[in-house]
Amino acid sequence: MIDAYEDPGTPDSRSGGRYLWWLVARQPWRCAAGAMFGSVWMVLLAATPYLMARAIDDGLEPGDMGALALWSGALFTVGAFNSWLSIMRHRTMTRVRMDANFRTVKVVVGQAVRLGAWLPRQMGAGEVVTIGVGDVQTISQSLTVVGPGVGAVVAYLAVAVLLVSVSPLIAAVVLLGIPVIVLLVGPLLGRLQGSETEYRERQGVLTARIGDLAGGLRVLAGLGGKTLVADAFRRDSQRLREQGYRVGAVTSWVQALGIGLPTLFLAVVTWLAARLAAQGDITVGQLVSVYGYVAVLVGPVSFWVECGYQISRGLVCARRVVRFLRLEPMPDTGTRDAPSEPSALYDPESGVRVLPGRLTALVAEHPADATAILDRLARYTPSDATWGGTRLDDIALPQIREHILLADHESDLFAGTLQDMIGPLRGAGQCRSAAPPRGATSHNAPADATPHHTATQTALHTAAADDIVQALPDGLNTHMAAQARNLSGGQRQRIRLARALLADPEILLAVEPTSALDAHTEATVADRLGEARHGRTTVVTTTSPLVLDRADTVHYLVDGKVAASGGHHELLDTTPGYRALVARDNEEAVR
């Protein structure tokens, strides 16, 4: 089975069927073993009626106890051996399914990492969750066909040969009748694929709505929008339920026909064999063997129908995985290196110029305008932005990610210890072992602290988050829930800021880093941020006078364009729109 750290390989994403075949081809020996075990197991099931017929005809009917004992012993031996084969078949096929499961998970996760920030722009979170939770299981289950499915074909051919030796007429009926049964179920499988596809699509929509509801419940409660979202969720749930009923209706017919038709066929063949026995054309033992052969065939036919059902569902899910694997990240045609010395960032679309080594603030009438500028400066959206006179899209993307970090105030916080949550971010600069800032206590930077621990405490102190650590039962080793939901909104924002500071990028672009903080904490963060980032480039979007007062340069934006630039106090005196936007009751105190 695939190792957790093993390369899953390059998937074949040309079609859903080719992807399923790729999963088989990645474990050929295990799949071959599953097919062998399944084939021998089913053939020996068919051998049981033959041994029973010989025991009756050679031993029981003539009264030959030696022959009866011989054939009975053979029957017992074959049964015991077949039990072992059944165990091995099940173990092997479990490994086949688990390998396909883990391999698909690794491929999907790898693709999600490869797409990065480009993923939300191309596919909703609900659909990705549906792939990871439901589709992966269905795909792995469809690989059952390589074991019992192959065995069913072999057993069918073996029984056909045995029936020819008993009665060519019965053999012809069986050989022609079983394919007819399979063909009768075929159209239902096509209908099932269509219903299953629509069901999966609706499931993705509902999953996305659940995620939005869980993430924004507090905001919805404050705005009074819970009822509207609940009504939308109820409508989507009803549509999904109705589609689920359609899928269930088709599935019930497939499974009913898969069991019912072979059973009905068994009755027909048994009646035909009984007439031949009554006419003396076959012996009583042969009559028993025919019944056993056809009874054994119920299993392979049921397996065929089940495999068809599983493959139909597997193809639907594989197509969704393939569609996800075909997504491409933002094109990276850059080949140049990043500037070797601190350089200015410039966004021609807005006119924002960020000088190196300074704290720059963006103030916008519409916060989305300022955020869009940071997206362009961090190269998360195509633009004509430049860095040191070189277009950002001409610089290799890994170089951009190594030197420029975009810190969103609503970025994800992953479950784990607090230390893991704020640990150094790969590819976003190196964590430096800085001395603790002035005012940091010995608790923040113990004498025997490692460089990493010291840097962590420094980042927490700068973000005014050391009190959060002190209040937790196990400090940095305290386990945190996903999105740090066991913390308040302001605490989460400070943890996000500490994580960005610990990454210590050359250029830090922060979206509203203090919007959820009270005035006292906000002033503390503003003071410490300027000191901690002294000599390096930092850009923040904010309308807080407490932060703006400490910025070296402020750009006032109107409709996404720079309307005025200068110091905070200068803009307050010269720009009425800026003054109206940022003025607060404590403005005079700040000035």
mmCIF file of N, CA and C in Angstrom, residues 187-302:
data_model
loop_
_atom_site.group_PDB
_atom_site.id
_atom_site.type_symbol
_atom_site.label_atom_id
_atom_site.label_comp_id
_atom_site.label_asym_id
_atom_site.label_seq_id
_atom_site.Cartn_x
_atom_site.Cartn_y
_atom_site.Cartn_z
ATOM 1 N N PRO A 187 -29.133 -0.522 -19.307
ATOM 2 C CA PRO A 187 -29.715 0.823 -19.429
ATOM 3 C C PRO A 187 -29.903 1.523 -18.086
ATOM 4 N N LEU A 188 -30.204 0.748 -17.052
ATOM 5 C CA LEU A 188 -30.373 1.355 -15.737
ATOM 6 C C LEU A 188 -29.065 1.952 -15.226
ATOM 7 N N LEU A 189 -27.934 1.309 -15.578
ATOM 8 C CA LEU A 189 -26.647 1.828 -15.142
ATOM 9 C C LEU A 189 -26.347 3.174 -15.801
ATOM 10 N N GLY A 190 -26.723 3.329 -17.086
ATOM 11 C CA GLY A 190 -26.553 4.619 -17.751
ATOM 12 C C GLY A 190 -27.392 5.703 -17.106
ATOM 13 N N ARG A 191 -28.636 5.336 -16.749
ATOM 14 C CA ARG A 191 -29.500 6.300 -16.068
ATOM 15 C C ARG A 191 -28.953 6.650 -14.697
ATOM 16 N N LEU A 192 -28.356 5.642 -14.048
ATOM 17 C CA LEU A 192 -27.780 5.878 -12.729
ATOM 18 C C LEU A 192 -26.649 6.901 -12.800
ATOM 19 N N GLN A 193 -25.827 6.827 -13.840
ATOM 20 C CA GLN A 193 -24.728 7.777 -13.967
ATOM 21 C C GLN A 193 -25.239 9.207 -14.051
ATOM 22 N N GLY A 194 -26.298 9.413 -14.842
ATOM 23 C CA GLY A 194 -26.848 10.756 -14.961
ATOM 24 C C GLY A 194 -27.399 11.271 -13.650
ATOM 25 N N SER A 195 -28.161 10.431 -12.940
ATOM 26 C CA SER A 195 -28.724 10.838 -11.653
ATOM 27 C C SER A 195 -27.631 11.077 -10.617
ATOM 28 N N GLU A 196 -26.623 10.217 -10.619
ATOM 29 C CA GLU A 196 -25.532 10.341 -9.653
ATOM 30 C C GLU A 196 -24.730 11.614 -9.902
ATOM 31 N N THR A 197 -24.523 11.971 -11.168
ATOM 32 C CA THR A 197 -23.781 13.186 -11.481
ATOM 33 C C THR A 197 -24.489 14.418 -10.932
ATOM 34 N N GLU A 198 -25.797 14.508 -11.194
ATOM 35 C CA GLU A 198 -26.554 15.658 -10.691
ATOM 36 C C GLU A 198 -26.576 15.677 -9.175
ATOM 37 N N TYR A 199 -26.666 14.507 -8.560
ATOM 38 C CA TYR A 199 -26.676 14.426 -7.102
ATOM 39 C C TYR A 199 -25.364 14.953 -6.533
ATOM 40 N N ARG A 200 -24.241 14.561 -7.130
ATOM 41 C CA ARG A 200 -22.937 15.013 -6.648
ATOM 42 C C ARG A 200 -22.788 16.530 -6.797
ATOM 43 N N GLU A 201 -23.323 17.079 -7.879
ATOM 44 C CA GLU A 201 -23.231 18.517 -8.080
ATOM 45 C C GLU A 201 -24.014 19.250 -6.989
ATOM 46 N N ARG A 202 -25.218 18.801 -6.727
ATOM 47 C CA ARG A 202 -26.034 19.436 -5.690
ATOM 48 C C ARG A 202 -25.402 19.250 -4.310
ATOM 49 N N GLN A 203 -24.767 18.110 -4.097
ATOM 50 C CA GLN A 203 -24.105 17.866 -2.819
ATOM 51 C C GLN A 203 -22.962 18.859 -2.607
ATOM 52 N N GLY A 204 -22.223 19.162 -3.685
ATOM 53 C CA GLY A 204 -21.151 20.141 -3.579
ATOM 54 C C GLY A 204 -21.679 21.519 -3.224
ATOM 55 N N VAL A 205 -22.808 21.910 -3.825
ATOM 56 C CA VAL A 205 -23.410 23.211 -3.525
ATOM 57 C C VAL A 205 -23.823 23.282 -2.063
ATOM 58 N N LEU A 206 -24.445 22.220 -1.573
ATOM 59 C CA LEU A 206 -24.907 22.210 -0.192
ATOM 60 C C LEU A 206 -23.733 22.218 0.779
ATOM 61 N N THR A 207 -22.683 21.475 0.464
ATOM 62 C CA THR A 207 -21.502 21.466 1.328
ATOM 63 C C THR A 207 -20.884 22.852 1.418
ATOM 64 N N ALA A 208 -20.825 23.557 0.290
ATOM 65 C CA ALA A 208 -20.293 24.922 0.295
ATOM 66 C C ALA A 208 -21.143 25.832 1.170
ATOM 67 N N ARG A 209 -22.470 25.648 1.094
ATOM 68 C CA ARG A 209 -23.347 26.490 1.905
ATOM 69 C C ARG A 209 -23.169 26.190 3.391
ATOM 70 N N ILE A 210 -22.943 24.936 3.730
ATOM 71 C CA ILE A 210 -22.700 24.579 5.130
ATOM 72 C C ILE A 210 -21.424 25.253 5.623
ATOM 73 N N GLY A 211 -20.363 25.220 4.780
ATOM 74 C CA GLY A 211 -19.113 25.874 5.165
ATOM 75 C C GLY A 211 -19.286 27.366 5.367
ATOM 76 N N ASP A 212 -20.022 28.019 4.456
ATOM 77 C CA ASP A 212 -20.264 29.454 4.599
ATOM 78 C C ASP A 212 -21.060 29.749 5.860
ATOM 79 N N LEU A 213 -22.042 28.900 6.141
ATOM 80 C CA LEU A 213 -22.881 29.113 7.314
ATOM 81 C C LEU A 213 -22.080 28.958 8.596
ATOM 82 N N ALA A 214 -21.239 27.899 8.652
ATOM 83 C CA ALA A 214 -20.442 27.660 9.856
ATOM 84 C C ALA A 214 -19.423 28.774 10.078
ATOM 85 N N GLY A 215 -18.820 29.258 8.983
ATOM 86 C CA GLY A 215 -17.798 30.284 9.126
ATOM 87 C C GLY A 215 -18.363 31.661 9.434
ATOM 88 N N GLY A 216 -19.591 31.957 8.995
ATOM 89 C CA GLY A 216 -20.130 33.296 9.183
ATOM 90 C C GLY A 216 -21.343 33.368 10.074
ATOM 91 N N LEU A 217 -21.511 32.375 10.964
ATOM 92 C CA LEU A 217 -22.712 32.330 11.798
ATOM 93 C C LEU A 217 -22.807 33.552 12.705
ATOM 94 N N ARG A 218 -21.665 33.930 13.294
ATOM 95 C CA ARG A 218 -21.689 35.075 14.212
ATOM 96 C C ARG A 218 -22.034 36.362 13.475
ATOM 97 N N VAL A 219 -21.477 36.539 12.278
ATOM 98 C CA VAL A 219 -21.777 37.729 11.491
ATOM 99 C C VAL A 219 -23.244 37.744 11.076
ATOM 100 N N LEU A 220 -23.742 36.572 10.653
ATOM 101 C CA LEU A 220 -25.139 36.487 10.240
ATOM 102 C C LEU A 220 -26.075 36.826 11.393
ATOM 103 N N ALA A 221 -25.714 36.380 12.595
ATOM 104 C CA ALA A 221 -26.548 36.677 13.761
ATOM 105 C C ALA A 221 -26.584 38.181 14.029
ATOM 106 N N GLY A 222 -25.417 38.826 13.855
ATOM 107 C CA GLY A 222 -25.375 40.253 14.092
ATOM 108 C C GLY A 222 -26.152 41.050 13.056
ATOM 109 N N LEU A 223 -26.180 40.566 11.832
ATOM 110 C CA LEU A 223 -26.883 41.273 10.759
ATOM 111 C C LEU A 223 -28.338 40.856 10.623
ATOM 112 N N GLY A 224 -28.748 39.851 11.380
ATOM 113 C CA GLY A 224 -30.122 39.367 11.269
ATOM 114 C C GLY A 224 -30.382 38.571 10.012
ATOM 115 N N GLY A 225 -29.332 37.942 9.477
ATOM 116 C CA GLY A 225 -29.491 37.218 8.221
ATOM 117 C C GLY A 225 -29.590 35.716 8.361
ATOM 118 N N LYS A 226 -29.693 35.236 9.599
ATOM 119 C CA LYS A 226 -29.752 33.784 9.788
ATOM 120 C C LYS A 226 -30.966 33.164 9.124
ATOM 121 N N THR A 227 -32.095 33.849 9.163
ATOM 122 C CA THR A 227 -33.327 33.302 8.588
ATOM 123 C C THR A 227 -33.204 33.136 7.079
ATOM 124 N N LEU A 228 -32.621 34.144 6.412
ATOM 125 C CA LEU A 228 -32.459 34.064 4.959
ATOM 126 C C LEU A 228 -31.553 32.901 4.570
ATOM 127 N N VAL A 229 -30.431 32.755 5.284
ATOM 128 C CA VAL A 229 -29.512 31.660 4.976
ATOM 129 C C VAL A 229 -30.151 30.321 5.299
ATOM 130 N N ALA A 230 -30.896 30.257 6.402
ATOM 131 C CA ALA A 230 -31.560 29.010 6.771
ATOM 132 C C ALA A 230 -32.581 28.603 5.710
ATOM 133 N N ASP A 231 -33.313 29.588 5.169
ATOM 134 C CA ASP A 231 -34.288 29.275 4.119
ATOM 135 C C ASP A 231 -33.588 28.752 2.859
ATOM 136 N N ALA A 232 -32.472 29.390 2.493
ATOM 137 C CA ALA A 232 -31.729 28.927 1.312
ATOM 138 C C ALA A 232 -31.175 27.526 1.535
ATOM 139 N N PHE A 233 -30.682 27.292 2.744
ATOM 140 C CA PHE A 233 -30.152 25.967 3.056
ATOM 141 C C PHE A 233 -31.265 24.916 3.020
ATOM 142 N N ARG A 234 -32.432 25.290 3.498
ATOM 143 C CA ARG A 234 -33.556 24.357 3.497
ATOM 144 C C ARG A 234 -33.974 24.009 2.063
ATOM 145 N N ARG A 235 -33.981 25.015 1.187
ATOM 146 C CA ARG A 235 -34.339 24.745 -0.213
ATOM 147 C C ARG A 235 -33.308 23.835 -0.878
ATOM 148 N N ASP A 236 -32.037 24.106 -0.640
ATOM 149 C CA ASP A 236 -30.997 23.265 -1.232
ATOM 150 C C ASP A 236 -31.058 21.847 -0.682
ATOM 151 N N SER A 237 -31.366 21.727 0.607
ATOM 152 C CA SER A 237 -31.474 20.398 1.217
ATOM 153 C C SER A 237 -32.623 19.607 0.603
ATOM 154 N N GLN A 238 -33.735 20.291 0.366
ATOM 155 C CA GLN A 238 -34.886 19.614 -0.231
ATOM 156 C C GLN A 238 -34.573 19.158 -1.657
ATOM 157 N N ARG A 239 -33.869 20.016 -2.425
ATOM 158 C CA ARG A 239 -33.491 19.615 -3.790
ATOM 159 C C ARG A 239 -32.549 18.418 -3.754
ATOM 160 N N LEU A 240 -31.596 18.435 -2.823
ATOM 161 C CA LEU A 240 -30.658 17.319 -2.704
ATOM 162 C C LEU A 240 -31.394 16.047 -2.282
ATOM 163 N N ARG A 241 -32.345 16.182 -1.391
ATOM 164 C CA ARG A 241 -33.110 15.012 -0.950
ATOM 165 C C ARG A 241 -33.908 14.433 -2.105
ATOM 166 N N GLU A 242 -34.551 15.315 -2.896
ATOM 167 C CA GLU A 242 -35.331 14.829 -4.037
ATOM 168 C C GLU A 242 -34.433 14.119 -5.046
ATOM 169 N N GLN A 243 -33.242 14.691 -5.284
ATOM 170 C CA GLN A 243 -32.318 14.040 -6.209
ATOM 171 C C GLN A 243 -31.807 12.735 -5.626
ATOM 172 N N GLY A 244 -31.622 12.700 -4.314
ATOM 173 C CA GLY A 244 -31.221 11.455 -3.662
ATOM 174 C C GLY A 244 -32.273 10.374 -3.814
ATOM 175 N N TYR A 245 -33.545 10.764 -3.767
ATOM 176 C CA TYR A 245 -34.627 9.795 -3.995
ATOM 177 C C TYR A 245 -34.554 9.226 -5.413
ATOM 178 N N ARG A 246 -34.217 10.099 -6.391
ATOM 179 C CA ARG A 246 -34.103 9.615 -7.772
ATOM 180 C C ARG A 246 -32.957 8.623 -7.900
ATOM 181 N N VAL A 247 -31.821 8.956 -7.285
ATOM 182 C CA VAL A 247 -30.693 8.028 -7.311
ATOM 183 C C VAL A 247 -31.066 6.721 -6.617
ATOM 184 N N GLY A 248 -31.755 6.835 -5.477
ATOM 185 C CA GLY A 248 -32.149 5.635 -4.739
ATOM 186 C C GLY A 248 -33.118 4.770 -5.516
ATOM 187 N N ALA A 249 -34.017 5.417 -6.278
ATOM 188 C CA ALA A 249 -34.980 4.649 -7.067
ATOM 189 C C ALA A 249 -34.276 3.816 -8.131
ATOM 190 N N VAL A 250 -33.327 4.439 -8.845
ATOM 191 C CA VAL A 250 -32.583 3.694 -9.870
ATOM 192 C C VAL A 250 -31.738 2.610 -9.226
ATOM 193 N N THR A 251 -31.087 2.950 -8.114
ATOM 194 C CA THR A 251 -30.236 1.979 -7.418
ATOM 195 C C THR A 251 -31.044 0.771 -6.950
ATOM 196 N N SER A 252 -32.248 1.026 -6.449
ATOM 197 C CA SER A 252 -33.073 -0.082 -5.958
ATOM 198 C C SER A 252 -33.437 -1.030 -7.099
ATOM 199 N N TRP A 253 -33.728 -0.473 -8.298
ATOM 200 C CA TRP A 253 -34.041 -1.329 -9.444
ATOM 201 C C TRP A 253 -32.814 -2.125 -9.876
ATOM 202 N N VAL A 254 -31.642 -1.470 -9.864
ATOM 203 C CA VAL A 254 -30.422 -2.171 -10.252
ATOM 204 C C VAL A 254 -30.164 -3.341 -9.313
ATOM 205 N N GLN A 255 -30.253 -3.088 -8.025
ATOM 206 C CA GLN A 255 -29.965 -4.147 -7.056
ATOM 207 C C GLN A 255 -31.049 -5.222 -7.056
ATOM 208 N N ALA A 256 -32.292 -4.812 -7.234
ATOM 209 C CA ALA A 256 -33.377 -5.800 -7.271
ATOM 210 C C ALA A 256 -33.242 -6.719 -8.475
ATOM 211 N N LEU A 257 -32.970 -6.131 -9.642
ATOM 212 C CA LEU A 257 -32.801 -6.957 -10.840
ATOM 213 C C LEU A 257 -31.538 -7.802 -10.752
ATOM 214 N N GLY A 258 -30.496 -7.263 -10.087
ATOM 215 C CA GLY A 258 -29.263 -8.019 -9.937
ATOM 216 C C GLY A 258 -29.442 -9.291 -9.134
ATOM 217 N N ILE A 259 -30.384 -9.281 -8.215
ATOM 218 C CA ILE A 259 -30.670 -10.477 -7.406
ATOM 219 C C ILE A 259 -31.856 -11.248 -7.963
ATOM 220 N N GLY A 260 -32.898 -10.509 -8.359
ATOM 221 C CA GLY A 260 -34.146 -11.162 -8.774
ATOM 222 C C GLY A 260 -34.042 -11.915 -10.089
ATOM 223 N N LEU A 261 -33.439 -11.311 -11.114
ATOM 224 C CA LEU A 261 -33.355 -11.979 -12.407
ATOM 225 C C LEU A 261 -32.532 -13.264 -12.364
ATOM 226 N N PRO A 262 -31.343 -13.271 -11.715
ATOM 227 C CA PRO A 262 -30.620 -14.542 -11.623
ATOM 228 C C PRO A 262 -31.391 -15.615 -10.865
ATOM 229 N N THR A 263 -32.136 -15.223 -9.829
ATOM 230 C CA THR A 263 -32.922 -16.195 -9.080
ATOM 231 C C THR A 263 -34.035 -16.777 -9.939
ATOM 232 N N LEU A 264 -34.705 -15.894 -10.698
ATOM 233 C CA LEU A 264 -35.742 -16.367 -11.600
ATOM 234 C C LEU A 264 -35.151 -17.295 -12.659
ATOM 235 N N PHE A 265 -33.988 -16.920 -13.157
ATOM 236 C CA PHE A 265 -33.308 -17.749 -14.150
ATOM 237 C C PHE A 265 -32.939 -19.106 -13.556
ATOM 238 N N LEU A 266 -32.527 -19.105 -12.289
ATOM 239 C CA LEU A 266 -32.210 -20.354 -11.601
ATOM 240 C C LEU A 266 -33.426 -21.279 -11.572
ATOM 241 N N ALA A 267 -34.598 -20.723 -11.319
ATOM 242 C CA ALA A 267 -35.812 -21.536 -11.284
ATOM 243 C C ALA A 267 -36.105 -22.149 -12.662
ATOM 244 N N VAL A 268 -35.907 -21.367 -13.728
ATOM 245 C CA VAL A 268 -36.158 -21.870 -15.076
ATOM 246 C C VAL A 268 -35.217 -23.021 -15.417
ATOM 247 N N VAL A 269 -33.913 -22.836 -15.128
ATOM 248 C CA VAL A 269 -32.927 -23.872 -15.450
ATOM 249 C C VAL A 269 -33.167 -25.115 -14.601
ATOM 250 N N THR A 270 -33.547 -24.938 -13.337
ATOM 251 C CA THR A 270 -33.829 -26.093 -12.473
ATOM 252 C C THR A 270 -35.023 -26.886 -13.002
ATOM 253 N N TRP A 271 -36.046 -26.186 -13.454
ATOM 254 C CA TRP A 271 -37.221 -26.865 -14.018
ATOM 255 C C TRP A 271 -36.819 -27.660 -15.267
ATOM 256 N N LEU A 272 -35.984 -27.032 -16.130
ATOM 257 C CA LEU A 272 -35.550 -27.711 -17.340
ATOM 258 C C LEU A 272 -34.711 -28.952 -16.999
ATOM 259 N N ALA A 273 -33.814 -28.850 -16.005
ATOM 260 C CA ALA A 273 -32.983 -29.985 -15.601
ATOM 261 C C ALA A 273 -33.834 -31.090 -14.986
ATOM 262 N N ALA A 274 -34.870 -30.702 -14.210
ATOM 263 C CA ALA A 274 -35.744 -31.704 -13.597
ATOM 264 C C ALA A 274 -36.483 -32.504 -14.670
ATOM 265 N N ARG A 275 -36.932 -31.850 -15.735
ATOM 266 C CA ARG A 275 -37.599 -32.563 -16.822
ATOM 267 C C ARG A 275 -36.641 -33.531 -17.504
ATOM 268 N N LEU A 276 -35.389 -33.089 -17.693
ATOM 269 C CA LEU A 276 -34.406 -33.985 -18.319
ATOM 270 C C LEU A 276 -34.111 -35.183 -17.421
ATOM 271 N N ALA A 277 -34.084 -34.960 -16.106
ATOM 272 C CA ALA A 277 -33.844 -36.074 -15.177
ATOM 273 C C ALA A 277 -35.020 -37.029 -15.178
ATOM 274 N N ALA A 278 -36.247 -36.492 -15.234
ATOM 275 C CA ALA A 278 -37.430 -37.340 -15.265
ATOM 276 C C ALA A 278 -37.486 -38.172 -16.532
ATOM 277 N N GLN A 279 -36.942 -37.633 -17.608
ATOM 278 C CA GLN A 279 -36.918 -38.365 -18.877
ATOM 279 C C GLN A 279 -35.742 -39.326 -18.971
ATOM 280 N N GLY A 280 -34.849 -39.270 -17.967
ATOM 281 C CA GLY A 280 -33.707 -40.171 -17.958
ATOM 282 C C GLY A 280 -32.538 -39.689 -18.761
ATOM 283 N N ASP A 281 -32.572 -38.432 -19.210
ATOM 284 C CA ASP A 281 -31.469 -37.908 -20.008
ATOM 285 C C ASP A 281 -30.259 -37.551 -19.141
ATOM 286 N N ILE A 282 -30.498 -37.215 -17.877
ATOM 287 C CA ILE A 282 -29.395 -36.951 -16.953
ATOM 288 C C ILE A 282 -29.672 -37.699 -15.660
ATOM 289 N N THR A 283 -28.621 -37.952 -14.883
ATOM 290 C CA THR A 283 -28.765 -38.686 -13.622
ATOM 291 C C THR A 283 -29.223 -37.738 -12.520
ATOM 292 N N VAL A 284 -29.571 -38.353 -11.363
ATOM 293 C CA VAL A 284 -29.961 -37.546 -10.198
ATOM 294 C C VAL A 284 -28.796 -36.686 -9.729
ATOM 295 N N GLY A 285 -27.583 -37.273 -9.726
ATOM 296 C CA GLY A 285 -26.411 -36.504 -9.335
ATOM 297 C C GLY A 285 -26.171 -35.328 -10.258
ATOM 298 N N GLN A 286 -26.391 -35.552 -11.560
ATOM 299 C CA GLN A 286 -26.235 -34.457 -12.515
ATOM 300 C C GLN A 286 -27.296 -33.386 -12.302
ATOM 301 N N LEU A 287 -28.508 -33.826 -11.913
ATOM 302 C CA LEU A 287 -29.563 -32.865 -11.597
ATOM 303 C C LEU A 287 -29.132 -31.978 -10.426
ATOM 304 N N VAL A 288 -28.552 -32.606 -9.393
ATOM 305 C CA VAL A 288 -28.077 -31.844 -8.233
ATOM 306 C C VAL A 288 -26.953 -30.897 -8.647
ATOM 307 N N SER A 289 -26.053 -31.406 -9.515
ATOM 308 C CA SER A 289 -24.929 -30.568 -9.934
ATOM 309 C C SER A 289 -25.408 -29.378 -10.760
ATOM 310 N N VAL A 290 -26.402 -29.588 -11.636
ATOM 311 C CA VAL A 290 -26.936 -28.475 -12.428
ATOM 312 C C VAL A 290 -27.514 -27.402 -11.518
ATOM 313 N N TYR A 291 -28.272 -27.854 -10.548
ATOM 314 C CA TYR A 291 -28.836 -26.901 -9.579
ATOM 315 C C TYR A 291 -27.704 -26.135 -8.891
ATOM 316 N N GLY A 292 -26.660 -26.866 -8.468
ATOM 317 C CA GLY A 292 -25.534 -26.218 -7.794
ATOM 318 C C GLY A 292 -24.797 -25.250 -8.710
ATOM 319 N N TYR A 293 -24.591 -25.671 -9.987
ATOM 320 C CA TYR A 293 -23.892 -24.797 -10.924
ATOM 321 C C TYR A 293 -24.634 -23.472 -11.111
ATOM 322 N N VAL A 294 -25.939 -23.605 -11.330
ATOM 323 C CA VAL A 294 -26.719 -22.395 -11.570
ATOM 324 C C VAL A 294 -26.810 -21.546 -10.306
ATOM 325 N N ALA A 295 -26.903 -22.219 -9.143
ATOM 326 C CA ALA A 295 -26.910 -21.470 -7.884
ATOM 327 C C ALA A 295 -25.597 -20.715 -7.706
ATOM 328 N N VAL A 296 -24.493 -21.355 -8.102
ATOM 329 C CA VAL A 296 -23.200 -20.695 -8.025
ATOM 330 C C VAL A 296 -23.156 -19.506 -8.985
ATOM 331 N N LEU A 297 -23.801 -19.624 -10.145
ATOM 332 C CA LEU A 297 -23.791 -18.541 -11.120
ATOM 333 C C LEU A 297 -24.523 -17.296 -10.630
ATOM 334 N N VAL A 298 -25.430 -17.476 -9.667
ATOM 335 C CA VAL A 298 -26.116 -16.304 -9.115
ATOM 336 C C VAL A 298 -25.094 -15.334 -8.536
ATOM 337 N N GLY A 299 -24.046 -15.892 -7.897
ATOM 338 C CA GLY A 299 -22.996 -15.042 -7.324
ATOM 339 C C GLY A 299 -22.264 -14.227 -8.371
ATOM 340 N N PRO A 300 -21.681 -14.860 -9.421
ATOM 341 C CA PRO A 300 -21.005 -14.076 -10.451
ATOM 342 C C PRO A 300 -21.886 -13.033 -11.126
ATOM 343 N N VAL A 301 -23.135 -13.412 -11.421
ATOM 344 C CA VAL A 301 -24.011 -12.438 -12.075
ATOM 345 C C VAL A 301 -24.287 -11.258 -11.152
ATOM 346 N N SER A 302 -24.512 -11.570 -9.879
ATOM 347 C CA SER A 302 -24.714 -10.483 -8.910
ATOM 348 C C SER A 302 -23.468 -9.610 -8.825
#
